[in-house]
């Protein structure tokens, strides 16, 4: 079993904390350490949030039964985090951030397009998590009679944002230490929460939920995929890049998928039981996904619940702001990594202010955000996974930064595949709760799927279609391209003819 102080950097606990100097650069052999099992801590800590309980209500909102929702959740969580595990292998092969490694598929400057999409997704996620932590704190304070109004929200937002931004700016060492403690604290307090509210589960009501259609089941399945693994897949190699090259690929896949999936699977099961037992609770979660869970608690546990809720959400937000900074650098911004993370923190605060103080219908906007950006990220994942599957050797580190190297500058095929798969994907998803997304679903009628009001309107087929089209479009013509790249001699040193290393 991994010791709590056995993160990827075994020596980090004994060193004074300092701002991480690494940005997009390749991690030198002397700095690579740890074992695949140490990946458990950052991935578990980032996904142990009690928001996982709320996903039970989200899944049942598709109009399906408990057993259908459980099957959709298990498949969606396990499969999507398995994809993260596969892409994490690229990290130990190339020892660079995820959105640098995808240059092998997209070219050095062609990769800027998916880097921008990745940046938007991670900034969006960190904003959502920060807003949720703020609203949860306000709800708890209101229940205790300590306020809960605008002043409380402002203070809560400042504290949550400070924790997130400091973690993102400081970088890898602090994140690894922080995630270990978040894992331990939130894990224990979440178990206490489950024990305290277990008597609110009424199996007769849960079992009586009517079954939904196949289309509704698929919609819930895809929503689970986009809400969990596909929300992390574009950052999956950011932590495995510190592992030695000789680390077991199976171990990297297994510990990433296991660490990320374990908590969500348990929390989802309990969330389904709670939401299925109370229609009132299920509707309350749609408005305040974390705060609604406090209505079941005794007063004495409200403060500990606020701690577990905030820490769990901060754990995810810290990983997001770290990866969003790396994605912004990969998109072409030439500043130190910590300044990119700080810039993203400013955007995160602005977005959280809008969600907390001005936005209505949080769930509708949230689902629209997930499905809209989930489509191009699924297309990127398809290209990346196929390219990774074709490779038999480690990446050439120098050519990842050299526009005229073996990976090319702006190859047209991966960009065309990504744009085409995204166009098809957006044509097969809908979200009527978000007014800014009513243009989507334009292919449902031409494809004979009943249009925007038909049975397939909310199945979110576009995410699966984008993933499959991009994967097959890269895999089938790709072997010759990859073989020719791997047949070339190693490139010159990293400082010769490189682009923003």
CSV table of C-alpha atoms in Angstrom, one decimal:
chain,number,residue,atom,x,y,z
A,1,UNK,CA,0.0,0.0,0.0
A,2,UNK,CA,1.2,3.5,-0.8
A,3,UNK,CA,2.2,5.6,2.1
A,4,UNK,CA,0.4,9.0,2.4
A,5,UNK,CA,3.7,10.7,2.0
A,6,UNK,CA,4.8,8.8,-1.1
A,7,UNK,CA,3.7,11.1,-3.9
A,8,UNK,CA,5.5,11.0,-7.2
A,9,UNK,CA,8.3,13.0,-5.7
A,10,UNK,CA,9.4,11.0,-2.7
A,11,UNK,CA,11.7,13.8,-1.6
A,12,UNK,CA,9.2,16.6,-1.8
A,13,UNK,CA,8.0,16.3,1.8
A,14,UNK,CA,11.5,17.0,3.0
A,15,UNK,CA,12.2,20.0,0.8
A,16,UNK,CA,11.0,23.6,1.3
A,17,UNK,CA,8.1,24.5,-1.0
A,18,UNK,CA,8.9,26.7,-4.0
A,19,UNK,CA,7.2,27.7,-7.2
A,20,UNK,CA,7.6,25.0,-9.8
A,21,UNK,CA,10.0,26.1,-12.5
A,22,UNK,CA,8.9,23.6,-15.1
A,23,UNK,CA,6.5,24.8,-17.8
A,24,UNK,CA,6.2,23.0,-21.1
A,25,UNK,CA,9.8,21.7,-20.9
A,26,UNK,CA,10.6,18.0,-20.8
A,27,UNK,CA,11.4,16.6,-17.3
A,28,UNK,CA,15.0,15.6,-17.1
A,29,UNK,CA,15.9,12.0,-16.2
A,30,UNK,CA,17.4,13.1,-12.9
A,31,UNK,CA,14.0,14.6,-11.8
A,32,UNK,CA,11.9,11.6,-12.8
A,33,UNK,CA,11.0,9.5,-9.8
A,34,UNK,CA,8.2,7.6,-8.1
A,35,UNK,CA,6.1,4.6,-9.1
A,36,UNK,CA,2.8,4.3,-10.9
A,37,UNK,CA,0.9,3.6,-7.7
A,38,UNK,CA,1.7,7.1,-6.5
A,39,UNK,CA,-0.7,8.4,-9.2
A,40,UNK,CA,-3.5,7.2,-7.0
A,41,UNK,CA,-3.2,10.3,-4.7
A,42,UNK,CA,-3.7,13.2,-7.1
A,43,UNK,CA,-6.5,11.4,-9.1
A,44,UNK,CA,-8.4,10.2,-6.0
A,45,UNK,CA,-8.1,13.6,-4.3
A,46,UNK,CA,-9.4,15.4,-7.4
A,47,UNK,CA,-12.5,13.1,-7.7
A,48,UNK,CA,-13.5,12.5,-4.0
A,49,UNK,CA,-15.8,15.5,-4.0
A,50,UNK,CA,-19.3,15.1,-2.7
A,51,UNK,CA,-20.4,16.5,-6.0
A,52,UNK,CA,-20.3,12.8,-7.0
A,53,UNK,CA,-23.4,12.3,-4.8
A,54,UNK,CA,-25.2,15.0,-6.8
A,55,UNK,CA,-24.5,13.1,-10.0
A,56,UNK,CA,-27.1,10.5,-8.8
A,57,UNK,CA,-29.8,13.2,-9.2
A,58,UNK,CA,-28.3,14.3,-12.5
A,59,UNK,CA,-28.5,10.7,-13.8
A,60,UNK,CA,-32.1,10.1,-12.6
A,61,UNK,CA,-33.0,13.4,-14.3
A,62,UNK,CA,-32.8,11.6,-17.6
A,63,UNK,CA,-36.0,9.7,-16.7
A,64,UNK,CA,-34.4,6.3,-16.1
A,65,UNK,CA,-34.6,3.7,-13.3
A,66,UNK,CA,-32.1,3.2,-10.5
A,67,UNK,CA,-30.6,0.1,-12.2
A,68,UNK,CA,-30.3,1.9,-15.5
A,69,UNK,CA,-28.7,4.9,-13.8
A,70,UNK,CA,-26.3,2.7,-11.9
A,71,UNK,CA,-25.3,0.9,-15.1
A,72,UNK,CA,-24.8,4.2,-17.0
A,73,UNK,CA,-22.8,5.6,-14.1
A,74,UNK,CA,-20.5,2.6,-13.7
A,75,UNK,CA,-19.9,2.3,-17.5
A,76,UNK,CA,-19.5,6.1,-18.0
A,77,UNK,CA,-17.1,6.5,-15.1
A,78,UNK,CA,-15.0,3.4,-15.6
A,79,UNK,CA,-14.6,3.8,-19.4
A,80,UNK,CA,-13.9,7.5,-19.4
A,81,UNK,CA,-11.3,7.2,-16.7
A,82,UNK,CA,-9.7,4.3,-18.5
A,83,UNK,CA,-9.2,6.6,-21.4
A,84,UNK,CA,-7.4,8.9,-19.0
A,85,UNK,CA,-5.2,6.0,-18.0
A,86,UNK,CA,-4.3,5.3,-21.6
A,87,UNK,CA,-3.3,8.9,-22.3
A,88,UNK,CA,-1.3,9.0,-19.0
A,89,UNK,CA,1.0,6.5,-20.6
A,90,UNK,CA,2.1,9.3,-23.0
A,91,UNK,CA,3.3,11.2,-20.0
A,92,UNK,CA,5.9,8.7,-18.9
A,93,UNK,CA,6.9,8.1,-22.6
A,94,UNK,CA,7.6,11.8,-23.2
A,95,UNK,CA,7.9,13.4,-19.8
A,96,UNK,CA,6.0,16.6,-21.0
A,97,UNK,CA,2.5,18.0,-20.4
A,98,UNK,CA,-0.4,16.4,-22.2
A,99,UNK,CA,-1.0,19.2,-24.6
A,100,UNK,CA,2.7,19.2,-25.6
A,101,UNK,CA,2.6,15.4,-26.3
A,102,UNK,CA,-0.4,15.8,-28.6
A,103,UNK,CA,1.9,17.8,-30.9
A,104,UNK,CA,3.1,14.4,-32.2
A,105,UNK,CA,-0.4,14.0,-33.7
A,106,UNK,CA,-1.3,17.6,-34.5
A,107,UNK,CA,2.1,19.1,-35.3
A,108,UNK,CA,3.9,21.7,-33.3
A,109,UNK,CA,1.7,24.7,-34.2
A,110,UNK,CA,-1.3,22.8,-35.4
A,111,UNK,CA,-1.7,21.6,-31.8
A,112,UNK,CA,-2.6,25.2,-30.8
A,113,UNK,CA,-6.3,24.5,-31.8
A,114,UNK,CA,-6.9,21.6,-29.4
A,115,UNK,CA,-4.8,23.5,-26.8
A,116,UNK,CA,-7.2,26.4,-26.8
A,117,UNK,CA,-10.2,24.0,-26.5
A,118,UNK,CA,-8.4,22.2,-23.6
A,119,UNK,CA,-7.7,25.6,-21.9
A,120,UNK,CA,-11.4,26.6,-22.2
A,121,UNK,CA,-12.5,23.3,-20.7
A,122,UNK,CA,-10.2,23.3,-17.7
A,123,UNK,CA,-10.9,27.0,-17.0
A,124,UNK,CA,-14.6,26.2,-17.2
A,125,UNK,CA,-14.3,23.3,-14.8
A,126,UNK,CA,-12.2,25.2,-12.2
A,127,UNK,CA,-14.8,28.0,-12.4
A,128,UNK,CA,-17.7,25.6,-11.9
A,129,UNK,CA,-16.0,23.9,-8.9
A,130,UNK,CA,-15.1,27.3,-7.3
A,131,UNK,CA,-18.7,28.5,-7.7
A,132,UNK,CA,-20.1,25.3,-6.2
A,133,UNK,CA,-17.8,25.5,-3.2
A,134,UNK,CA,-18.9,29.1,-2.6
A,135,UNK,CA,-22.6,28.3,-2.8
A,136,UNK,CA,-22.2,25.3,-0.5
A,137,UNK,CA,-20.5,27.4,2.1
A,138,UNK,CA,-23.2,30.0,1.9
A,139,UNK,CA,-25.9,27.3,2.3
A,140,UNK,CA,-24.2,25.8,5.4
A,141,UNK,CA,-23.8,29.2,7.0
A,142,UNK,CA,-27.5,30.0,6.3
A,143,UNK,CA,-28.5,26.7,7.9
A,144,UNK,CA,-26.5,27.6,11.0
A,145,UNK,CA,-28.0,31.1,11.2
A,146,UNK,CA,-24.6,32.7,10.6
A,147,UNK,CA,-25.6,34.6,7.5
A,148,UNK,CA,-25.4,33.1,4.1
A,149,UNK,CA,-26.0,36.2,2.1
A,150,UNK,CA,-23.9,38.3,-0.2
A,151,UNK,CA,-21.2,39.0,2.4
A,152,UNK,CA,-20.8,35.3,3.2
A,153,UNK,CA,-20.5,34.4,-0.5
A,154,UNK,CA,-17.9,37.0,-1.1
A,155,UNK,CA,-15.7,35.8,1.8
A,156,UNK,CA,-16.2,32.2,0.8
A,157,UNK,CA,-15.3,32.9,-2.8
A,158,UNK,CA,-12.2,34.7,-1.7
A,159,UNK,CA,-11.0,31.8,0.4
A,160,UNK,CA,-11.8,29.1,-2.2
A,161,UNK,CA,-10.2,31.1,-4.9
A,162,UNK,CA,-7.1,31.8,-2.8
A,163,UNK,CA,-6.6,28.1,-2.1
A,164,UNK,CA,-7.0,27.2,-5.7
A,165,UNK,CA,-4.8,29.9,-7.2
A,166,UNK,CA,-2.0,29.4,-4.7
A,167,UNK,CA,-2.0,25.6,-5.5
A,168,UNK,CA,-2.0,26.3,-9.2
A,169,UNK,CA,0.7,28.9,-9.1
A,170,UNK,CA,3.0,26.9,-6.8
A,171,UNK,CA,2.8,23.8,-9.0
A,172,UNK,CA,3.6,20.2,-8.7
A,173,UNK,CA,5.2,19.8,-5.3
A,174,UNK,CA,2.4,21.6,-3.4
A,175,UNK,CA,-0.3,20.0,-5.4
A,176,UNK,CA,1.0,16.5,-4.6
A,177,UNK,CA,1.2,17.3,-0.9
A,178,UNK,CA,-2.2,19.0,-0.9
A,179,UNK,CA,-3.9,16.2,-2.7
A,180,UNK,CA,-2.7,13.6,-0.2
A,181,UNK,CA,-4.2,15.5,2.7
A,182,UNK,CA,-7.4,16.3,0.8
A,183,UNK,CA,-7.7,12.6,0.1
A,184,UNK,CA,-7.4,11.6,3.7
A,185,UNK,CA,-9.6,14.4,5.2
A,186,UNK,CA,-12.4,14.2,2.6
A,187,UNK,CA,-12.4,10.5,2.5
A,188,UNK,CA,-13.0,10.2,6.2
A,189,UNK,CA,-15.6,12.9,6.4
A,190,UNK,CA,-17.5,11.6,3.4
A,191,UNK,CA,-17.8,8.2,5.1
A,192,UNK,CA,-19.2,10.0,8.1
A,193,UNK,CA,-21.7,11.9,5.9
A,194,UNK,CA,-22.9,8.7,4.3
A,195,UNK,CA,-23.4,7.1,7.8
A,196,UNK,CA,-25.4,10.1,9.0
A,197,UNK,CA,-27.8,10.3,6.2
A,198,UNK,CA,-28.2,6.6,5.3
A,199,UNK,CA,-31.5,6.4,7.1
A,200,UNK,CA,-33.0,8.8,4.4
A,201,UNK,CA,-32.7,6.0,1.8
A,202,UNK,CA,-36.0,4.3,1.1
A,203,UNK,CA,-35.4,1.3,-1.1
A,204,UNK,CA,-39.1,0.9,-1.9
A,205,UNK,CA,-39.2,4.4,-3.5
A,206,UNK,CA,-35.9,3.8,-5.3
A,207,UNK,CA,-37.0,0.4,-6.7
A,208,UNK,CA,-40.3,1.9,-7.9
A,209,UNK,CA,-38.6,4.3,-10.3
A,210,UNK,CA,-39.9,3.5,-13.8
A,211,UNK,CA,-37.4,2.4,-16.5
A,212,UNK,CA,-36.5,4.8,-19.3
A,213,UNK,CA,-35.9,4.3,-22.9
A,214,UNK,CA,-32.6,3.2,-24.5
A,215,UNK,CA,-32.1,6.8,-25.7
A,216,UNK,CA,-32.5,8.2,-22.2
A,217,UNK,CA,-30.0,5.5,-20.9
A,218,UNK,CA,-27.5,6.5,-23.6
A,219,UNK,CA,-27.9,10.2,-22.7
A,220,UNK,CA,-27.2,9.5,-19.0
A,221,UNK,CA,-24.2,7.3,-20.0
A,222,UNK,CA,-22.6,10.1,-22.2
A,223,UNK,CA,-23.3,12.7,-19.5
A,224,UNK,CA,-21.4,10.6,-17.0
A,225,UNK,CA,-18.5,10.2,-19.4
A,226,UNK,CA,-18.3,14.0,-20.1
A,227,UNK,CA,-18.8,14.8,-16.4
A,228,UNK,CA,-16.0,12.5,-15.2
A,229,UNK,CA,-13.2,11.1,-17.4
A,230,UNK,CA,-13.7,13.2,-20.5
A,231,UNK,CA,-13.4,16.3,-18.3
A,232,UNK,CA,-9.9,15.1,-17.3
A,233,UNK,CA,-8.6,13.4,-20.4
A,234,UNK,CA,-6.8,16.5,-21.7
A,235,UNK,CA,-4.8,16.7,-18.5
A,236,UNK,CA,-4.1,13.0,-18.0
A,237,UNK,CA,-0.4,13.0,-18.7
A,238,UNK,CA,0.4,16.1,-16.6
A,239,UNK,CA,1.3,14.1,-13.5
A,240,UNK,CA,2.6,10.8,-15.0
A,241,UNK,CA,5.3,12.9,-16.8
A,242,UNK,CA,7.4,12.9,-13.6
A,243,UNK,CA,7.6,9.0,-13.7
A,244,UNK,CA,10.7,7.3,-14.9
A,245,UNK,CA,10.5,6.1,-18.5
A,246,UNK,CA,10.8,2.4,-17.4
A,247,UNK,CA,7.6,2.6,-15.3
A,248,UNK,CA,5.0,-0.1,-16.1
A,249,UNK,CA,2.5,1.1,-18.7
A,250,UNK,CA,-0.1,-1.2,-17.2
A,251,UNK,CA,0.6,0.3,-13.8
A,252,UNK,CA,0.2,3.8,-15.1
A,253,UNK,CA,-3.2,2.9,-16.7
A,254,UNK,CA,-4.4,1.0,-13.7
A,255,UNK,CA,-3.5,3.4,-10.9
A,256,UNK,CA,-4.8,6.4,-12.9
A,257,UNK,CA,-8.1,4.7,-13.7
A,258,UNK,CA,-8.5,3.1,-10.2
A,259,UNK,CA,-7.6,6.3,-8.3
A,260,UNK,CA,-9.9,8.5,-10.4
A,261,UNK,CA,-12.9,6.0,-10.4
A,262,UNK,CA,-13.0,4.7,-6.9
A,263,UNK,CA,-14.6,7.6,-5.1
A,264,UNK,CA,-17.0,8.6,-7.9
A,265,UNK,CA,-18.4,5.0,-8.1
A,266,UNK,CA,-19.1,4.9,-4.4
A,267,UNK,CA,-20.5,8.4,-4.2
A,268,UNK,CA,-22.7,7.9,-7.3
A,269,UNK,CA,-24.2,4.7,-5.9
A,270,UNK,CA,-25.2,6.5,-2.7
A,271,UNK,CA,-26.4,9.6,-4.6
A,272,UNK,CA,-28.7,7.4,-6.6
A,273,UNK,CA,-30.2,5.9,-3.5
A,274,UNK,CA,-30.7,9.4,-1.9
A,275,UNK,CA,-32.1,11.1,-5.0
A,276,UNK,CA,-34.3,8.1,-5.8
A,277,UNK,CA,-35.7,8.3,-2.3
A,278,UNK,CA,-36.8,11.9,-2.4
A,279,UNK,CA,-38.1,13.8,-5.4
A,280,UNK,CA,-37.7,17.1,-3.4
A,281,UNK,CA,-34.0,16.4,-2.8
A,282,UNK,CA,-33.5,15.6,-6.4
A,283,UNK,CA,-35.0,18.9,-7.5
A,284,UNK,CA,-33.0,20.8,-4.9
A,285,UNK,CA,-29.7,19.4,-6.2
A,286,UNK,CA,-30.5,20.9,-9.6
A,287,UNK,CA,-30.5,24.4,-8.1
A,288,UNK,CA,-27.6,23.9,-5.5
A,289,UNK,CA,-25.8,20.6,-6.2
A,290,UNK,CA,-23.8,20.6,-2.9
A,291,UNK,CA,-25.9,22.8,-0.6
A,292,UNK,CA,-29.0,20.7,-1.1
A,293,UNK,CA,-27.2,17.8,0.5
A,294,UNK,CA,-27.0,19.7,3.8
A,295,UNK,CA,-30.7,19.5,4.3
A,296,UNK,CA,-30.4,15.9,5.5
A,297,UNK,CA,-27.7,16.6,8.1
A,298,UNK,CA,-27.8,17.2,11.9
A,299,UNK,CA,-26.7,20.7,12.8
A,300,UNK,CA,-23.5,19.6,14.5
A,301,UNK,CA,-22.1,18.1,11.3
A,302,UNK,CA,-22.8,21.1,9.0
A,303,UNK,CA,-19.3,22.7,9.6
A,304,UNK,CA,-17.4,19.4,8.9
A,305,UNK,CA,-19.6,19.0,5.8
A,306,UNK,CA,-18.6,22.5,4.6
A,307,UNK,CA,-15.0,21.4,5.1
A,308,UNK,CA,-15.3,18.2,3.1
A,309,UNK,CA,-17.3,19.9,0.4
A,310,UNK,CA,-14.9,22.8,0.0
A,311,UNK,CA,-11.8,20.7,0.1
A,312,UNK,CA,-13.1,18.1,-2.3
A,313,UNK,CA,-14.0,20.8,-4.8
A,314,UNK,CA,-10.7,22.7,-4.3
A,315,UNK,CA,-8.9,19.4,-4.9
A,316,UNK,CA,-10.4,19.2,-8.4
A,317,UNK,CA,-10.0,23.0,-9.1
A,318,UNK,CA,-6.3,22.9,-8.2
A,319,UNK,CA,-5.6,20.2,-10.8
A,320,UNK,CA,-7.6,22.1,-13.3
A,321,UNK,CA,-5.9,25.5,-12.9
A,322,UNK,CA,-2.5,23.8,-13.1
A,323,UNK,CA,-3.4,22.1,-16.3
A,324,UNK,CA,-5.2,25.1,-17.7
A,325,UNK,CA,-2.0,27.1,-17.3
A,326,UNK,CA,0.0,24.4,-19.2
A,327,UNK,CA,-2.7,24.4,-22.0
A,328,UNK,CA,-2.5,28.1,-22.3
A,329,UNK,CA,1.3,27.9,-22.7
A,330,UNK,CA,0.9,25.2,-25.3
A,331,UNK,CA,-1.6,27.4,-27.2
A,332,UNK,CA,1.3,29.9,-27.7
A,333,UNK,CA,1.4,32.3,-24.8
A,334,UNK,CA,5.0,32.9,-23.8
A,335,UNK,CA,5.0,33.6,-20.1
A,336,UNK,CA,6.3,31.6,-17.1
A,337,UNK,CA,3.9,28.8,-16.1
A,338,UNK,CA,3.0,30.5,-12.8
A,339,UNK,CA,1.8,33.6,-14.6
A,340,UNK,CA,-0.4,31.6,-16.9
A,341,UNK,CA,-1.9,29.9,-13.9
A,342,UNK,CA,-2.4,33.3,-12.2
A,343,UNK,CA,-4.2,34.7,-15.3
A,344,UNK,CA,-6.5,31.7,-15.4
A,345,UNK,CA,-7.2,32.3,-11.7
A,346,UNK,CA,-8.4,35.8,-12.5
A,347,UNK,CA,-10.8,34.4,-15.2
A,348,UNK,CA,-11.9,31.7,-12.8
A,349,UNK,CA,-12.9,34.3,-10.2
A,350,UNK,CA,-14.8,36.4,-12.7
A,351,UNK,CA,-16.7,33.3,-14.0
A,352,UNK,CA,-17.5,32.2,-10.4
A,353,UNK,CA,-18.9,35.6,-9.6
A,354,UNK,CA,-21.2,35.4,-12.5
A,355,UNK,CA,-22.4,31.9,-11.6
A,356,UNK,CA,-22.9,32.7,-7.9
A,357,UNK,CA,-24.5,36.1,-8.1
A,358,UNK,CA,-26.1,36.4,-11.5
A,359,UNK,CA,-26.8,33.1,-13.3
A,360,UNK,CA,-30.1,31.2,-13.1
A,361,UNK,CA,-30.7,27.5,-13.7
A,362,UNK,CA,-27.3,26.2,-12.8
A,363,UNK,CA,-27.9,22.6,-13.9
A,364,UNK,CA,-29.0,23.5,-17.4
A,365,UNK,CA,-26.0,25.8,-18.0
A,366,UNK,CA,-23.7,23.1,-16.5
A,367,UNK,CA,-25.0,20.3,-18.7
A,368,UNK,CA,-24.8,22.6,-21.8
A,369,UNK,CA,-21.2,23.5,-20.9
A,370,UNK,CA,-20.2,19.8,-20.5
A,371,UNK,CA,-21.8,18.6,-23.8
A,372,UNK,CA,-20.7,21.5,-25.9
A,373,UNK,CA,-17.0,21.3,-25.0
A,374,UNK,CA,-17.2,17.6,-24.5
A,375,UNK,CA,-17.6,17.1,-28.2
A,376,UNK,CA,-14.3,18.7,-29.4
A,377,UNK,CA,-12.4,17.2,-26.4
A,378,UNK,CA,-13.8,13.8,-27.4
A,379,UNK,CA,-12.6,14.4,-31.0
A,380,UNK,CA,-9.1,15.4,-29.6
A,381,UNK,CA,-9.1,12.3,-27.4
A,382,UNK,CA,-9.9,10.1,-30.5
A,383,UNK,CA,-7.0,11.5,-32.4
A,384,UNK,CA,-4.6,11.3,-29.4
A,385,UNK,CA,-5.6,7.7,-28.4
A,386,UNK,CA,-5.2,6.4,-32.0
A,387,UNK,CA,-1.9,8.1,-32.4
A,388,UNK,CA,-0.7,6.7,-29.1
A,389,UNK,CA,-1.9,3.2,-30.0
A,390,UNK,CA,0.2,3.3,-33.2
A,391,UNK,CA,3.5,4.3,-31.5
A,392,UNK,CA,6.0,1.7,-30.3
A,393,UNK,CA,8.7,4.1,-29.1
A,394,UNK,CA,9.1,7.0,-26.8
A,395,UNK,CA,8.5,10.5,-28.2
A,396,UNK,CA,11.4,12.4,-29.7
A,397,UNK,CA,11.7,15.2,-27.1
A,398,UNK,CA,13.4,17.8,-29.3
A,399,UNK,CA,10.9,17.4,-32.2
A,400,UNK,CA,8.0,18.1,-29.9
A,401,UNK,CA,9.2,21.7,-30.0
A,402,UNK,CA,10.6,21.9,-33.5
A,403,UNK,CA,8.2,22.9,-36.2
A,404,UNK,CA,10.3,21.4,-39.0
A,405,UNK,CA,10.9,18.1,-37.1
A,406,UNK,CA,9.4,14.7,-37.7
A,407,UNK,CA,6.0,15.7,-36.2
A,408,UNK,CA,5.5,18.6,-38.6
A,409,UNK,CA,4.2,22.0,-38.1
A,410,UNK,CA,0.5,22.2,-39.2
A,411,UNK,CA,-0.6,18.8,-40.7
A,412,UNK,CA,-4.0,19.1,-42.2
A,413,UNK,CA,-5.5,15.6,-41.5
A,414,UNK,CA,-5.8,15.8,-37.7
A,415,UNK,CA,-7.1,19.3,-37.8
A,416,UNK,CA,-9.7,18.4,-40.5
A,417,UNK,CA,-10.7,15.3,-38.5
A,418,UNK,CA,-11.1,17.3,-35.3
A,419,UNK,CA,-13.2,20.1,-37.0
A,420,UNK,CA,-15.3,17.6,-38.9
A,421,UNK,CA,-15.9,15.3,-35.9
A,422,UNK,CA,-16.8,18.4,-33.9
A,423,UNK,CA,-19.3,19.6,-36.5
A,424,UNK,CA,-20.9,16.2,-36.6
A,425,UNK,CA,-21.0,16.0,-32.8
A,426,UNK,CA,-22.6,19.3,-32.3
A,427,UNK,CA,-25.2,18.4,-34.8
A,428,UNK,CA,-26.2,15.4,-32.6
A,429,UNK,CA,-26.5,17.0,-29.2
A,430,UNK,CA,-29.1,19.4,-27.8
A,431,UNK,CA,-29.7,21.4,-24.6
A,432,UNK,CA,-32.8,23.4,-24.4
A,433,UNK,CA,-32.1,24.6,-20.8
A,434,UNK,CA,-29.2,26.8,-22.1
A,435,UNK,CA,-30.5,29.4,-24.5
A,436,UNK,CA,-27.1,30.0,-26.1
A,437,UNK,CA,-27.0,26.4,-27.3
A,438,UNK,CA,-30.3,26.2,-29.2
A,439,UNK,CA,-28.4,26.1,-32.5
A,440,UNK,CA,-27.1,22.6,-31.8
A,441,UNK,CA,-28.8,19.4,-32.9
A,442,UNK,CA,-29.0,20.4,-36.6
A,443,UNK,CA,-28.2,16.9,-37.8
A,444,UNK,CA,-30.9,15.0,-35.9
A,445,UNK,CA,-33.6,15.7,-38.5
A,446,UNK,CA,-31.4,14.9,-41.6
A,447,UNK,CA,-30.2,11.7,-40.0
A,448,UNK,CA,-33.7,10.5,-39.3
A,449,UNK,CA,-33.4,10.7,-35.5
A,450,UNK,CA,-36.6,12.7,-34.9
A,451,UNK,CA,-35.2,16.2,-34.9
A,452,UNK,CA,-34.6,18.4,-31.8
A,453,UNK,CA,-37.8,17.1,-30.1
A,454,UNK,CA,-37.5,13.5,-31.0
A,455,UNK,CA,-36.5,10.4,-28.9
A,456,UNK,CA,-32.8,10.8,-29.7
A,457,UNK,CA,-32.6,14.6,-28.9
A,458,UNK,CA,-31.1,14.1,-25.5
A,459,UNK,CA,-29.0,11.0,-26.0
A,460,UNK,CA,-25.9,13.1,-26.6
A,461,UNK,CA,-24.8,10.9,-29.4
A,462,UNK,CA,-22.5,13.6,-30.7
A,463,UNK,CA,-19.9,13.0,-28.0
A,464,UNK,CA,-19.6,9.3,-29.0
A,465,UNK,CA,-19.7,10.1,-32.7
A,466,UNK,CA,-16.9,12.7,-32.4
A,467,UNK,CA,-14.7,10.2,-30.4
A,468,UNK,CA,-15.3,7.3,-32.9
A,469,UNK,CA,-14.9,9.4,-36.0
A,470,UNK,CA,-11.6,11.0,-34.9
A,471,UNK,CA,-10.2,7.7,-33.6
A,472,UNK,CA,-10.9,5.7,-36.8
A,473,UNK,CA,-9.9,8.6,-39.0
A,474,UNK,CA,-6.5,8.7,-37.3
A,475,UNK,CA,-6.0,5.0,-36.8
A,476,UNK,CA,-6.7,3.7,-40.3
A,477,UNK,CA,-4.3,5.8,-42.4
A,478,UNK,CA,-1.8,6.4,-39.5
A,479,UNK,CA,0.6,3.4,-39.4
A,480,UNK,CA,2.8,4.5,-42.3
A,481,UNK,CA,3.1,8.1,-40.9
A,482,UNK,CA,4.1,6.8,-37.4
A,483,UNK,CA,6.5,4.2,-38.8
A,484,UNK,CA,8.3,6.8,-40.8
A,485,UNK,CA,8.6,9.1,-37.8
A,486,UNK,CA,10.0,6.4,-35.6
A,487,UNK,CA,12.5,5.3,-38.2
A,488,UNK,CA,14.3,8.7,-38.1
A,489,UNK,CA,17.4,9.3,-36.1
A,490,UNK,CA,17.1,11.1,-32.8
A,491,UNK,CA,16.8,14.9,-33.2
A,492,UNK,CA,19.4,17.5,-32.2
A,493,UNK,CA,19.5,18.9,-28.7
A,494,UNK,CA,16.5,20.7,-27.4
A,495,UNK,CA,17.9,24.2,-27.8
A,496,UNK,CA,18.4,23.9,-31.5
A,497,UNK,CA,15.6,25.4,-33.6
A,498,UNK,CA,12.8,24.9,-31.1
A,499,UNK,CA,9.6,26.8,-30.6
A,500,UNK,CA,8.7,28.0,-27.1
A,501,UNK,CA,10.1,25.1,-25.0
